[in-house]
Short mmCIF file of C-alpha atoms in Angstrom, two decimals:
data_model
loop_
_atom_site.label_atom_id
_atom_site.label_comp_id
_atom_site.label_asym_id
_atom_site.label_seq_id
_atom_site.Cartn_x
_atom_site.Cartn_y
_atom_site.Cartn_z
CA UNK A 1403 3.92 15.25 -18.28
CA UNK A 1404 3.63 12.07 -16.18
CA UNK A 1405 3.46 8.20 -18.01
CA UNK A 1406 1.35 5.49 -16.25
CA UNK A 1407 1.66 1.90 -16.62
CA UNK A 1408 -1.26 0.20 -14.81
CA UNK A 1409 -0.92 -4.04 -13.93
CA UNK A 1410 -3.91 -5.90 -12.87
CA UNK A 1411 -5.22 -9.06 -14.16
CA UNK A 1412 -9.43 -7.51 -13.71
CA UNK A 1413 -9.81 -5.81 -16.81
CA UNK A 1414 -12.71 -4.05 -14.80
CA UNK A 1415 -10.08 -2.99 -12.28
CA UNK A 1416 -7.83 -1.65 -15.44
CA UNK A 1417 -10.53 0.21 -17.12
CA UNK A 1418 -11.66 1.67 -14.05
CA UNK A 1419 -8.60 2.74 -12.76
CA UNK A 1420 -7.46 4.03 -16.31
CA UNK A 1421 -10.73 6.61 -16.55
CA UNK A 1422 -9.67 8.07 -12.67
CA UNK A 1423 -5.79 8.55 -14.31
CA UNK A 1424 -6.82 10.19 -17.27
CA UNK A 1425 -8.29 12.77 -14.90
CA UNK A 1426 -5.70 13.34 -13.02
CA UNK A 1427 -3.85 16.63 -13.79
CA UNK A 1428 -0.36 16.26 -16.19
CA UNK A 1429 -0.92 13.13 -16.80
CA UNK A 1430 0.10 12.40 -20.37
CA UNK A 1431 -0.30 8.76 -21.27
CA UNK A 1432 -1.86 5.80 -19.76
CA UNK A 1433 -1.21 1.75 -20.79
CA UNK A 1434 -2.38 -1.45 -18.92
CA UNK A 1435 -1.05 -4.57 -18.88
CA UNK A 1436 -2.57 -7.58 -16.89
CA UNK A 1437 -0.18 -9.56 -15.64
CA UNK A 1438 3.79 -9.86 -13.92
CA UNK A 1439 5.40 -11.10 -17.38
CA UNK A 1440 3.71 -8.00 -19.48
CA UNK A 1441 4.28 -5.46 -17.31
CA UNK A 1442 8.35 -6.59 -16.96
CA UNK A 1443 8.49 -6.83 -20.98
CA UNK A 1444 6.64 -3.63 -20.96
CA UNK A 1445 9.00 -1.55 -18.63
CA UNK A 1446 12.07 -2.72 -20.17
CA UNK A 1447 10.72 -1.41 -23.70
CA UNK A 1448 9.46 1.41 -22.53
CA UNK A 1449 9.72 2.62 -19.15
CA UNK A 1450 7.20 4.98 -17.45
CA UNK A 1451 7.22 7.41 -14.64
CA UNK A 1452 4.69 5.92 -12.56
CA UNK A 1453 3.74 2.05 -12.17
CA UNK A 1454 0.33 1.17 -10.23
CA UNK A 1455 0.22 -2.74 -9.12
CA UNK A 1456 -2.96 -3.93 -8.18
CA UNK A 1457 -3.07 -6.71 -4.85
CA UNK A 1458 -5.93 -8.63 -3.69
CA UNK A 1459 -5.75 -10.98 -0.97
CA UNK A 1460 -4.39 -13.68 -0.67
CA UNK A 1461 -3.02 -13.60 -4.31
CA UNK A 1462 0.58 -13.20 -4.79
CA UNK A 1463 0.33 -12.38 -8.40
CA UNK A 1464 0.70 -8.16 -7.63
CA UNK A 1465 3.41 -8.69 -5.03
CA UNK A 1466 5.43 -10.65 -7.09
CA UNK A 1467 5.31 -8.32 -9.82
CA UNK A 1468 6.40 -5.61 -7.46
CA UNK A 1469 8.96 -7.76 -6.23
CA UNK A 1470 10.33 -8.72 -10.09
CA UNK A 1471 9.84 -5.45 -11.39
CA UNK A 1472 11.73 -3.61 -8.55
CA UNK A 1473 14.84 -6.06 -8.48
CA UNK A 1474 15.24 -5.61 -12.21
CA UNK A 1475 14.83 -2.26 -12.54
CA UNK A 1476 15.63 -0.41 -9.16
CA UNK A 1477 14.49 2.93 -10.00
CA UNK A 1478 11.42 1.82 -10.91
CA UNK A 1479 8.58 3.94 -9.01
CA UNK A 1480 5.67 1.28 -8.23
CA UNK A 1481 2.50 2.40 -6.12
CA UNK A 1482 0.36 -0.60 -5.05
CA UNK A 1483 -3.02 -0.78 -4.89
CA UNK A 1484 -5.88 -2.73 -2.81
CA UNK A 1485 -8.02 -2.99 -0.09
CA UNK A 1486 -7.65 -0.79 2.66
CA UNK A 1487 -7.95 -3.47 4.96
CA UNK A 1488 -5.57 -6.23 3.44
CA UNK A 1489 -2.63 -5.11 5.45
CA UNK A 1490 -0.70 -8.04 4.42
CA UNK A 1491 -0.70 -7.77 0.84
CA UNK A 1492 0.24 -3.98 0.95
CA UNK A 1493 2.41 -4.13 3.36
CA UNK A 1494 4.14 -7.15 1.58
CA UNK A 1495 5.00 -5.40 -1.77
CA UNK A 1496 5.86 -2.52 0.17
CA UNK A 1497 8.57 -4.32 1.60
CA UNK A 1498 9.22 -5.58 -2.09
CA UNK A 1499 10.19 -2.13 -3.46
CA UNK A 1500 6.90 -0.18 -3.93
CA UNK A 1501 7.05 3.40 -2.60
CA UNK A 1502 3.91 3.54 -1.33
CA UNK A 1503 0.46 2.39 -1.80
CA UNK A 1504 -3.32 3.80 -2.14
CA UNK A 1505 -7.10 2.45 -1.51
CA UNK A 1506 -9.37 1.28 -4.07
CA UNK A 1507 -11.51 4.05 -3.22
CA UNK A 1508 -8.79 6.83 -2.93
CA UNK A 1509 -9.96 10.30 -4.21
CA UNK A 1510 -8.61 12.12 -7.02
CA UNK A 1511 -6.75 14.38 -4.76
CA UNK A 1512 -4.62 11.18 -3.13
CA UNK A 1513 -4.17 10.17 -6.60
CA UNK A 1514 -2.59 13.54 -7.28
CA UNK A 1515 -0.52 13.59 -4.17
CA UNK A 1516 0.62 9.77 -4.40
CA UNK A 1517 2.00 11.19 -8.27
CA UNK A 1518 3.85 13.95 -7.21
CA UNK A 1519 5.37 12.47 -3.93
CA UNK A 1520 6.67 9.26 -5.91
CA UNK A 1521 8.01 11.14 -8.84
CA UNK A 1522 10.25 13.13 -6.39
CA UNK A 1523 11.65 9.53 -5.19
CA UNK A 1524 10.21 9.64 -1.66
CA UNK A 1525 7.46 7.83 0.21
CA UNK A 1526 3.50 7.96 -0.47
CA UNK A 1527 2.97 9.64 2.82
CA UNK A 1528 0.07 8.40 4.69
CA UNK A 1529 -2.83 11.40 4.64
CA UNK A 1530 -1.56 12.58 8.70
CA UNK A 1531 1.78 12.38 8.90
CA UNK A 1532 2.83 11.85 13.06
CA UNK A 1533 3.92 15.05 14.55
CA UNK A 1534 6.81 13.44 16.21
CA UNK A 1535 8.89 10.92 13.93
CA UNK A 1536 10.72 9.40 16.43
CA UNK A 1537 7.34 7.99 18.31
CA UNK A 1538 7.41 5.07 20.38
CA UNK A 1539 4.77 2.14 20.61
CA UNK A 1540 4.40 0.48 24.10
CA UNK A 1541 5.00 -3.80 23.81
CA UNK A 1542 1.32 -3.87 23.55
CA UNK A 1543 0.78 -2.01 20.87
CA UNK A 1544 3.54 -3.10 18.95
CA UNK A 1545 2.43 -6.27 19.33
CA UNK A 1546 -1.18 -5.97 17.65
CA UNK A 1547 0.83 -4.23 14.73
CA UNK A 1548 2.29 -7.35 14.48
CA UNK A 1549 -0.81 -9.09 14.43
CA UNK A 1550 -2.57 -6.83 11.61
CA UNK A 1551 0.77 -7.43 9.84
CA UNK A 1552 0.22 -10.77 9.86
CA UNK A 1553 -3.71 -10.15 8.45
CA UNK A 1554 -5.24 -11.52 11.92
CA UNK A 1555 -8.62 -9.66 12.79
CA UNK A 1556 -8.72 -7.91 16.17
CA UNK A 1557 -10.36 -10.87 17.51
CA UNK A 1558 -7.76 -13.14 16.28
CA UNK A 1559 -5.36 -10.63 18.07
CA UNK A 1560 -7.39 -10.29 21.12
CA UNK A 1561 -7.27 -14.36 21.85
CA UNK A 1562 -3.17 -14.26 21.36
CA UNK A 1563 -2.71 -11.84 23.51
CA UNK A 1564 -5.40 -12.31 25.91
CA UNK A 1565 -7.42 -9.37 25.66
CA UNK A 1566 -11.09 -8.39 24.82
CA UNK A 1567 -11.73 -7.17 21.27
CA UNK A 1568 -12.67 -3.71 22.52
CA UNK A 1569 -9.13 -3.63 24.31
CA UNK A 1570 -6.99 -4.55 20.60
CA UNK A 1571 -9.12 -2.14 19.31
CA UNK A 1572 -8.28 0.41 21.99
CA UNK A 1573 -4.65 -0.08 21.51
CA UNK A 1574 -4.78 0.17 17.52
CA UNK A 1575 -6.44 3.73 17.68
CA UNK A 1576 -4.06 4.47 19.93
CA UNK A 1577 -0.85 3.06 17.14
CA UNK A 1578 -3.05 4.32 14.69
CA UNK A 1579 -2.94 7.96 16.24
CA UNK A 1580 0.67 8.23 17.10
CA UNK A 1581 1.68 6.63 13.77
CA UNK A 1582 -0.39 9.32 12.02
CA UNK A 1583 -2.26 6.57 9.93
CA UNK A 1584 -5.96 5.85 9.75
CA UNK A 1585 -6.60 2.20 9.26
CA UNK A 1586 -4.46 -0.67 9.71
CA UNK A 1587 -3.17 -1.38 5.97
CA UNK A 1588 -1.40 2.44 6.51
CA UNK A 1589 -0.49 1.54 10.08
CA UNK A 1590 1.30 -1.91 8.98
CA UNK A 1591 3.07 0.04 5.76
CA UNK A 1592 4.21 2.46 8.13
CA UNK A 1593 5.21 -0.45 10.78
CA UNK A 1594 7.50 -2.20 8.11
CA UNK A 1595 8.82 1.29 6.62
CA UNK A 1596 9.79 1.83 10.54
CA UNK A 1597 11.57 -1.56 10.90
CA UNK A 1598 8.57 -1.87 13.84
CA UNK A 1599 7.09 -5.42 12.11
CA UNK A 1600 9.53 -7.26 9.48
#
């Protein structure tokens, strides 16, 4: 049976996310804590198989955690949680420790599958995996990775680089399809799992 120790400071978010969990097949026990400090002292008394961390953007608060919880406790297995388009946040506590991450609107089937891949220690996957691992991006296309990394809107991207909107976004279905992701918070995990975007 699987234990789940849920951190966000919305108790909305919490109580929400706690009544999807309870659903969720083999899972035994649920607790919540809001904030970095709790869910450290919480751990260390009692640690859990699963940890979800929630982001939001432009708030540091669930990154940190990650961050703190991870370097304390490295076999810690911490899934973040946010927006599916704040690429920055998720893609910054990914790079702190957390295996992997999920939407706030992922169904009960990704919740099941983001369980069972992190309790055997590897990697949320992303929904389509890329057929070849070894794919290559072209300068172009590495370089608006860089730019979603980096939480710039195609526009944003477009100016940079000197190309139309409908060109960036041209070149990220093209990342997004040889990647094997589907919008740009998997595509910039995946970029920093890669070593593509630091």
């Amino acid at each position: 049976m699987t234990t789940v120790l849920i951190c966000d400071d919305r108790r909305s978010v919490r109580e929400g996310l706690t009544r999807v969990m309870s659903a969720v097949p083999g899972v035994s026990r649920i607790d919540c804590v809001a904030h970095g400090d709790e869910l450290l002292a919480r751990y260390s008394r009692q640690p859990v198989d699963v940890v979800l961390v929630g982001t939001q953007r432009a708030m540091p608060a669930g990154v940190e955690a990650t961050r703190r919880l991870v370097s304390a406790n490295p076999q810690a297995n911490v899934i973040v949680f946010g927006a599916p388009d704040d690429a920055g946040s998720i893609a910054a506590a990914i790079a702190g420790g957390a295996r992997g991450y999920l939407r706030w609107d992922a169904s009960r089937p990704e919740l099941v599958a983001a369980l069972a891949h992190t309790l055997a220690s590897t990697s949320v996957p992303a929904p389509r995996q890329p057929a070849d691992p070894g794919v290559q991006l072209t300068e172009r296309e590495l370089q608006v990775l860089r730019g979603m990394s980096q939480g710039k809107s195609n526009g944003q991207i477009g100016r940079e680089l000197y190309l139309s909107e409908d060109t960036v976004k041209t070149h990220a279905r093209r990342l997004f399809r040889k990647l094997g992701v589907r919008d740009r918070a998997q595509a910039v995990a995946h970029g920093f799992r890669r070593g593509l975007v630091s």
